[in-house]
Amino acid sequence: MGIATKASGWRTRIAALGAVVAVAGCGEVEQPALPRLTPAEEEAAKGSVFAYRTDAELAVVRGSETVRAPGSFGYSSAAVTFTRDGHYAFAVETSSKTLVALGVRDRSVTRIPCDCTDAVALRDSVVAWWREPGQIMSMDLAGNEPPAAEREIVLPESPSPLTGGGWDGAKLVAATDEYVLLARVESRGLWWEKSHLYAIGADAILPLGRVPGIDAGLSAAAGPDGHTFVLAGATARSATCGSGNVATIDADTNGVRSLPTLPGECSAAYNPRWSADGSITIATRKWDDVAGAPSMVDRLQSAAQGWAPVGEYPVVDMFSREQESVQVVAGEPTDARGTPHGVLVVQKGQAREELAEQVISLGAPTIS
């Protein structure tokens, strides 16, 4: 099912919080939305909003209230993302390639067939994704207009003979006010794919090329200066073993800075996060290169001498704020190919509350 052009077909907006709705085909089903937050409620909710995702639902937690959207997110470890204004959390279903968004203010659920695997926050409440053969699509989640082409992009053909001059696997991985960062698979090694980067600015498309050590499973996050990104990914050691790597890249200069190598015989790095204080954290998996070996999971923070755990015990994901700590405590070791998950815990002072199980990733607004 492609993206339709009529208002009645391009998205489904469903009221959450327990509403059960049957959707047939591409039709739009409207349910009465819950009342918007009052200004006093919005002020009280500031700093207490975050989102989490399991393989079967996306949820936004605002104080004591949780808004849920069921979905088929499969085994993706991708992070939950908020729009730049903090009014919507979103993630992409892996099976249907549908973008699912949850409204913080109006508790709405929006489903947009995007035929994409990744989407990024562009500006305000606008999200964007890549559509073949060369379009950046965008949509304002706060508006009433269907998705539209934000920009037409013509990328060069792959020079690699391994791909026959073709290419595949393009996706938007991060965005700032200055650049949208696009990654696509343009060559393949003996075992794994190799991703190439492009920084798409207002007046130019900058071919950044490959970043050493970051070939497969590339993910990225924007830095605070508008033109630097942190990248996480892996390169192959064998058909079953990779080496996780992290680096930063400056789109203005194409300057790359490699961060310390992750420990472990086989490892993977994903879901990077660049905090306001300049620190970088990443999710990691480590395992031995033997059949059936379990993987150990933790989130690490960049430090002067390498990488240090963010918590006292292994966590899948975590972030701290002035009044609380939100963390996904790692469960039993998973298979090396499995998706890490754990129990979602919110700690305020000495009070500790478990909110959900089988949680894969977290997200929070970047605005105050």
Short mmCIF file of C-alpha atoms in Angstrom, two decimals:
data_model
loop_
_atom_site.label_atom_id
_atom_site.label_comp_id
_atom_site.label_asym_id
_atom_site.label_seq_id
_atom_site.Cartn_x
_atom_site.Cartn_y
_atom_site.Cartn_z
CA MET A 1 0.00 0.00 0.00
CA GLY A 2 1.58 3.27 -1.07
CA ILE A 3 1.03 6.75 0.26
CA ALA A 4 -2.38 7.93 -0.88
CA THR A 5 -3.07 11.51 -1.82
CA LYS A 6 -6.57 11.97 -0.41
CA ALA A 7 -7.10 13.20 3.12
CA SER A 8 -9.37 10.24 3.84
CA GLY A 9 -6.70 7.72 2.95
CA TRP A 10 -3.24 8.97 3.88
CA ARG A 11 -3.37 8.48 7.61
CA THR A 12 -5.42 7.06 10.42
CA ARG A 13 -5.77 9.08 13.60
CA ILE A 14 -7.00 7.01 16.49
CA ALA A 15 -7.73 8.06 20.05
CA ALA A 16 -5.58 6.08 22.45
CA LEU A 17 -5.93 5.13 26.10
CA GLY A 18 -7.82 1.90 25.62
CA ALA A 19 -9.87 2.69 22.52
CA VAL A 20 -10.23 -0.35 20.26
CA VAL A 21 -10.54 0.45 16.56
CA ALA A 22 -10.85 -1.82 13.53
CA VAL A 23 -9.21 -0.46 10.39
CA ALA A 24 -9.88 -1.99 7.00
CA GLY A 25 -7.66 -1.26 4.01
CA CYS A 26 -6.40 2.32 3.80
CA GLY A 27 -9.53 4.07 5.07
CA GLU A 28 -9.42 6.69 7.81
CA VAL A 29 -11.14 5.92 11.10
CA GLU A 30 -11.77 8.84 13.46
CA GLN A 31 -12.37 8.46 17.18
CA PRO A 32 -13.12 11.40 19.47
CA ALA A 33 -9.80 12.71 20.75
CA LEU A 34 -9.40 13.20 24.47
CA PRO A 35 -9.32 16.82 25.65
CA ARG A 36 -6.09 18.67 25.06
CA LEU A 37 -3.99 19.53 28.08
CA THR A 38 -4.72 22.81 29.77
CA PRO A 39 -1.84 25.30 30.05
CA ALA A 40 -1.47 24.33 33.72
CA GLU A 41 -1.30 20.64 32.83
CA GLU A 42 1.28 21.31 30.11
CA GLU A 43 3.44 23.27 32.56
CA ALA A 44 3.18 20.47 35.13
CA ALA A 45 4.14 17.88 32.50
CA LYS A 46 7.34 19.64 31.44
CA GLY A 47 10.39 17.56 32.18
CA SER A 48 8.36 14.46 32.97
CA VAL A 49 7.57 13.23 29.46
CA PHE A 50 9.33 10.28 27.87
CA ALA A 51 8.49 7.43 25.53
CA TYR A 52 9.37 3.77 25.27
CA ARG A 53 8.92 0.99 22.76
CA THR A 54 8.53 -2.75 22.86
CA ASP A 55 8.26 -4.96 19.79
CA ALA A 56 4.46 -4.64 20.03
CA GLU A 57 3.72 -1.08 21.18
CA LEU A 58 4.84 2.53 21.34
CA ALA A 59 3.97 4.40 24.54
CA VAL A 60 4.31 7.94 25.89
CA VAL A 61 4.51 8.45 29.65
CA ARG A 62 3.46 11.86 30.95
CA GLY A 63 3.50 11.98 34.71
CA SER A 64 1.17 9.23 35.92
CA GLU A 65 -0.53 8.79 32.53
CA THR A 66 0.56 6.41 29.76
CA VAL A 67 -0.72 6.69 26.18
CA ARG A 68 -0.22 3.54 24.08
CA ALA A 69 -0.24 2.66 20.39
CA PRO A 70 -0.08 -1.03 19.44
CA GLY A 71 2.15 -1.86 16.50
CA SER A 72 4.27 -4.49 14.85
CA PHE A 73 7.75 -3.09 15.46
CA GLY A 74 9.44 -6.45 15.05
CA TYR A 75 12.94 -6.85 16.40
CA SER A 76 14.28 -3.40 15.56
CA SER A 77 16.48 -1.84 18.25
CA ALA A 78 15.93 1.68 16.84
CA ALA A 79 15.36 4.47 19.33
CA VAL A 80 12.07 6.25 19.92
CA THR A 81 12.26 9.79 18.54
CA PHE A 82 10.40 12.99 19.44
CA THR A 83 9.62 15.85 17.07
CA ARG A 84 11.74 18.96 17.52
CA ASP A 85 8.94 20.73 19.42
CA GLY A 86 8.45 17.73 21.72
CA HIS A 87 4.77 17.35 20.89
CA TYR A 88 4.95 13.90 19.23
CA ALA A 89 6.88 10.67 19.75
CA PHE A 90 7.29 8.39 16.75
CA ALA A 91 8.75 5.11 15.52
CA VAL A 92 8.51 3.05 12.32
CA GLU A 93 6.86 -0.37 12.15
CA THR A 94 9.30 -2.82 10.63
CA SER A 95 6.70 -5.11 9.05
CA SER A 96 4.35 -2.61 7.40
CA LYS A 97 6.87 0.26 7.01
CA THR A 98 4.35 2.54 8.66
CA LEU A 99 5.28 5.56 10.77
CA VAL A 100 3.43 5.56 14.09
CA ALA A 101 3.21 8.82 16.06
CA LEU A 102 1.75 9.57 19.49
CA GLY A 103 0.60 13.06 20.47
CA VAL A 104 1.76 14.27 23.88
CA ARG A 105 -0.84 17.05 24.02
CA ASP A 106 -3.93 15.50 22.43
CA ARG A 107 -3.17 11.79 23.11
CA SER A 108 -3.73 11.01 19.43
CA VAL A 109 -2.28 8.09 17.48
CA THR A 110 -1.31 8.74 13.86
CA ARG A 111 -0.36 6.00 11.39
CA ILE A 112 1.27 7.04 8.10
CA PRO A 113 2.15 4.49 5.39
CA CYS A 114 5.64 5.70 4.47
CA ASP A 115 7.33 2.69 2.85
CA CYS A 116 10.34 3.57 4.99
CA THR A 117 12.48 1.97 7.65
CA ASP A 118 13.64 5.14 9.41
CA ALA A 119 12.31 8.67 9.96
CA VAL A 120 13.83 11.80 11.48
CA ALA A 121 12.59 14.93 13.23
CA LEU A 122 13.02 17.80 10.79
CA ARG A 123 11.61 20.96 12.40
CA ASP A 124 8.76 21.84 14.77
CA SER A 125 6.26 18.93 14.38
CA VAL A 126 7.55 17.95 10.93
CA VAL A 127 9.00 14.48 10.36
CA ALA A 128 10.82 13.28 7.25
CA TRP A 129 11.79 10.03 5.57
CA TRP A 130 13.39 8.79 2.35
CA ARG A 131 11.34 7.50 -0.58
CA GLU A 132 12.85 5.87 -3.62
CA PRO A 133 14.10 6.73 -6.11
CA GLY A 134 15.13 10.13 -4.71
CA GLN A 135 12.74 12.10 -2.51
CA ILE A 136 12.83 13.41 1.01
CA MET A 137 9.21 13.13 2.10
CA SER A 138 7.86 15.18 4.99
CA MET A 139 4.70 15.68 6.97
CA ASP A 140 3.61 18.04 9.73
CA LEU A 141 2.06 15.84 12.41
CA ALA A 142 0.25 18.89 13.81
CA GLY A 143 -1.35 19.77 10.46
CA ASN A 144 -3.99 18.36 8.15
CA GLU A 145 -1.99 18.04 4.95
CA PRO A 146 -0.87 14.67 3.55
CA PRO A 147 2.82 13.78 3.16
CA ALA A 148 4.57 15.69 0.39
CA ALA A 149 7.97 15.74 -1.26
CA GLU A 150 10.17 18.11 0.74
CA ARG A 151 12.96 17.85 -1.80
CA GLU A 152 13.98 15.92 -4.91
CA ILE A 153 17.46 14.40 -4.61
CA VAL A 154 19.70 13.00 -7.35
CA LEU A 155 22.50 10.91 -5.86
CA PRO A 156 25.46 9.62 -7.88
CA GLU A 157 25.59 6.03 -9.00
CA SER A 158 27.69 3.68 -6.93
CA PRO A 159 31.23 3.35 -8.32
CA SER A 160 31.61 -0.14 -6.86
CA PRO A 161 31.65 -3.09 -9.29
CA LEU A 162 30.23 -5.23 -6.47
CA THR A 163 26.86 -3.52 -6.86
CA GLY A 164 26.92 -3.27 -10.64
CA GLY A 165 26.63 0.50 -10.43
CA GLY A 166 23.33 0.26 -8.57
CA TRP A 167 22.54 0.91 -4.91
CA ASP A 168 20.03 0.05 -2.25
CA GLY A 169 19.23 0.52 1.41
CA ALA A 170 18.98 4.32 1.52
CA LYS A 171 17.57 5.91 4.69
CA LEU A 172 17.58 9.18 6.62
CA VAL A 173 19.42 8.66 9.91
CA ALA A 174 19.61 12.12 11.56
CA ALA A 175 18.87 15.79 10.96
CA THR A 176 19.79 19.26 12.25
CA ASP A 177 18.77 22.77 11.23
CA GLU A 178 21.61 22.70 8.67
CA TYR A 179 21.77 19.13 7.34
CA VAL A 180 19.85 15.94 6.79
CA LEU A 181 22.15 12.93 7.02
CA LEU A 182 21.44 10.12 4.56
CA ALA A 183 23.05 6.67 4.49
CA ARG A 184 22.82 4.14 1.68
CA VAL A 185 24.47 0.82 0.91
CA GLU A 186 26.69 1.33 -2.13
CA SER A 187 29.15 -1.54 -1.79
CA ARG A 188 29.48 -4.88 -0.08
CA GLY A 189 32.44 -6.63 1.47
CA LEU A 190 33.11 -10.33 1.72
CA TRP A 191 30.41 -10.73 4.37
CA TRP A 192 28.58 -7.50 5.22
CA GLU A 193 27.25 -4.37 3.55
CA LYS A 194 29.08 -1.04 3.53
CA SER A 195 27.21 2.23 4.08
CA HIS A 196 28.10 5.57 2.50
CA LEU A 197 26.99 8.94 3.90
CA TYR A 198 25.62 12.13 2.34
CA ALA A 199 24.96 15.43 4.13
CA ILE A 200 22.07 17.19 2.40
CA GLY A 201 22.16 20.93 3.04
CA ALA A 202 20.06 23.80 1.78
CA ASP A 203 22.31 24.47 -1.22
CA ALA A 204 24.46 21.37 -1.66
CA ILE A 205 24.65 17.61 -1.32
CA LEU A 206 27.95 16.69 0.30
CA PRO A 207 29.22 13.13 -0.35
CA LEU A 208 30.91 12.20 2.91
CA GLY A 209 31.65 8.64 1.84
CA ARG A 210 32.42 5.75 4.16
CA VAL A 211 33.48 6.13 7.78
CA PRO A 212 36.06 3.46 8.73
CA GLY A 213 34.62 0.74 10.94
CA ILE A 214 31.00 1.84 10.54
CA ASP A 215 29.60 -0.22 7.71
CA ALA A 216 26.53 -2.22 8.74
CA GLY A 217 23.73 -1.33 11.11
CA LEU A 218 24.52 2.38 10.91
CA SER A 219 22.64 4.71 13.26
CA ALA A 220 23.29 8.35 14.08
CA ALA A 221 22.37 11.29 16.30
CA ALA A 222 22.85 15.01 15.81
CA GLY A 223 25.31 16.99 17.87
CA PRO A 224 24.62 20.37 19.47
CA ASP A 225 26.43 22.50 16.87
CA GLY A 226 24.16 21.79 13.88
CA HIS A 227 26.80 20.19 11.66
CA THR A 228 28.37 17.35 13.67
CA PHE A 229 26.90 13.87 14.07
CA VAL A 230 27.77 10.85 16.17
CA LEU A 231 27.69 7.54 14.28
CA ALA A 232 27.46 3.97 15.53
CA GLY A 233 27.75 0.76 13.55
CA ALA A 234 29.86 -2.31 12.96
CA THR A 235 32.31 -3.81 10.52
CA ALA A 236 32.72 -7.53 9.83
CA ARG A 237 35.36 -9.75 11.37
CA SER A 238 33.70 -12.90 10.05
CA ALA A 239 30.27 -13.95 8.81
CA THR A 240 29.01 -14.15 12.40
CA CYS A 241 31.24 -11.70 14.26
CA GLY A 242 31.51 -7.95 13.99
CA SER A 243 33.37 -5.14 15.66
CA GLY A 244 31.25 -2.26 16.97
CA ASN A 245 32.61 1.23 16.38
CA VAL A 246 31.65 4.81 17.18
CA ALA A 247 32.82 8.04 15.52
CA THR A 248 31.83 11.65 15.04
CA ILE A 249 31.74 13.39 11.67
CA ASP A 250 31.62 17.10 10.85
CA ALA A 251 29.50 17.61 7.74
CA ASP A 252 31.11 21.01 7.08
CA THR A 253 34.64 19.64 6.83
CA ASN A 254 34.11 15.87 6.50
CA GLY A 255 36.39 15.54 9.50
CA VAL A 256 36.05 12.18 11.26
CA ARG A 257 37.05 11.46 14.86
CA SER A 258 37.05 7.81 15.89
CA LEU A 259 36.15 7.03 19.48
CA PRO A 260 37.85 4.23 21.46
CA THR A 261 37.22 0.69 20.25
CA LEU A 262 34.59 -1.25 22.14
CA PRO A 263 35.85 -4.13 24.28
CA GLY A 264 34.92 -7.71 23.45
CA GLU A 265 35.69 -10.40 20.89
CA CYS A 266 32.53 -9.60 18.91
CA SER A 267 30.52 -6.45 19.50
CA ALA A 268 27.85 -4.14 18.13
CA ALA A 269 27.14 -0.45 18.80
CA TYR A 270 23.81 1.22 18.11
CA ASN A 271 21.34 3.86 19.30
CA PRO A 272 23.87 6.68 19.97
CA ARG A 273 22.80 9.70 22.01
CA TRP A 274 24.60 13.04 22.26
CA SER A 275 23.71 14.78 25.50
CA ALA A 276 23.56 18.52 26.07
CA ASP A 277 26.65 18.33 28.28
CA GLY A 278 28.69 16.97 25.36
CA SER A 279 28.82 13.36 26.54
CA ILE A 280 28.04 10.50 24.14
CA THR A 281 26.32 7.29 25.15
CA ILE A 282 25.72 4.16 23.08
CA ALA A 283 23.96 0.84 23.44
CA THR A 284 26.28 -2.15 23.08
CA ARG A 285 26.21 -5.92 22.74
CA LYS A 286 29.20 -8.26 23.21
CA TRP A 287 29.49 -11.99 22.50
CA ASP A 288 31.97 -14.76 21.72
CA ASP A 289 32.34 -15.96 18.15
CA VAL A 290 30.94 -19.43 18.79
CA ALA A 291 27.58 -20.92 17.86
CA GLY A 292 24.82 -20.14 20.35
CA ALA A 293 26.90 -17.71 22.40
CA PRO A 294 24.79 -15.28 24.45
CA SER A 295 25.34 -11.55 24.17
CA MET A 296 25.91 -9.24 27.12
CA VAL A 297 24.15 -5.89 26.95
CA ASP A 298 24.95 -2.50 28.46
CA ARG A 299 24.82 1.21 27.73
CA LEU A 300 28.21 2.93 27.83
CA GLN A 301 29.32 6.55 28.11
CA SER A 302 32.37 8.09 26.50
CA ALA A 303 35.13 8.80 29.00
CA ALA A 304 38.73 9.99 28.94
CA GLN A 305 40.11 6.45 29.07
CA GLY A 306 37.51 4.74 26.88
CA TRP A 307 33.96 3.66 27.70
CA ALA A 308 32.31 3.46 31.11
CA PRO A 309 28.91 1.99 32.06
CA VAL A 310 26.21 4.60 32.65
CA GLY A 311 24.76 2.68 35.62
CA GLU A 312 25.75 0.44 38.48
CA TYR A 313 24.44 -2.61 36.61
CA PRO A 314 23.83 -3.40 32.91
CA VAL A 315 21.00 -1.49 31.25
CA VAL A 316 19.56 -1.56 27.73
CA ASP A 317 18.88 2.18 27.82
CA MET A 318 18.92 4.97 30.38
CA PHE A 319 18.73 8.71 30.88
CA SER A 320 18.71 10.84 34.00
CA ARG A 321 16.97 14.10 34.80
CA GLU A 322 16.95 16.39 37.82
CA GLN A 323 14.15 14.60 39.65
CA GLU A 324 14.24 11.08 38.23
CA SER A 325 16.17 8.36 36.49
CA VAL A 326 14.54 6.37 33.69
CA GLN A 327 16.22 3.09 32.78
CA VAL A 328 15.59 -0.20 31.04
CA VAL A 329 17.28 -2.78 33.25
CA ALA A 330 18.84 -5.53 31.13
CA GLY A 331 17.21 -8.93 31.42
CA GLU A 332 18.71 -12.34 30.84
CA PRO A 333 21.49 -12.52 28.21
CA THR A 334 20.00 -12.81 24.73
CA ASP A 335 21.22 -14.70 21.72
CA ALA A 336 23.82 -12.77 19.74
CA ARG A 337 21.21 -12.13 17.04
CA GLY A 338 18.43 -11.25 19.47
CA THR A 339 17.12 -7.80 20.31
CA PRO A 340 18.02 -6.69 23.86
CA HIS A 341 15.12 -5.81 26.15
CA GLY A 342 14.46 -5.33 29.84
CA VAL A 343 12.24 -3.94 32.58
CA LEU A 344 11.43 -0.22 32.51
CA VAL A 345 12.12 1.36 35.88
CA VAL A 346 11.55 4.97 36.99
CA GLN A 347 13.36 6.02 40.15
CA LYS A 348 12.56 9.23 42.02
CA GLY A 349 14.65 9.56 45.14
CA GLN A 350 14.16 6.31 47.06
CA ALA A 351 10.93 5.46 45.23
CA ARG A 352 11.33 2.86 42.47
CA GLU A 353 8.51 1.93 40.11
CA GLU A 354 8.47 -0.73 37.39
CA LEU A 355 6.31 0.46 34.47
CA ALA A 356 6.70 -2.12 31.70
CA GLU A 357 8.46 -5.29 30.58
CA GLN A 358 10.13 -6.33 27.32
CA VAL A 359 11.14 -2.69 26.66
CA ILE A 360 13.66 -2.17 23.83
CA SER A 361 14.38 1.56 23.72
CA LEU A 362 13.62 4.96 25.25
CA GLY A 363 13.20 8.50 23.97
CA ALA A 364 12.63 11.95 25.45
CA PRO A 365 12.03 15.47 24.12
CA THR A 366 15.16 17.55 23.70
CA ILE A 367 13.39 20.80 24.53
CA SER A 368 12.86 22.12 28.04
#
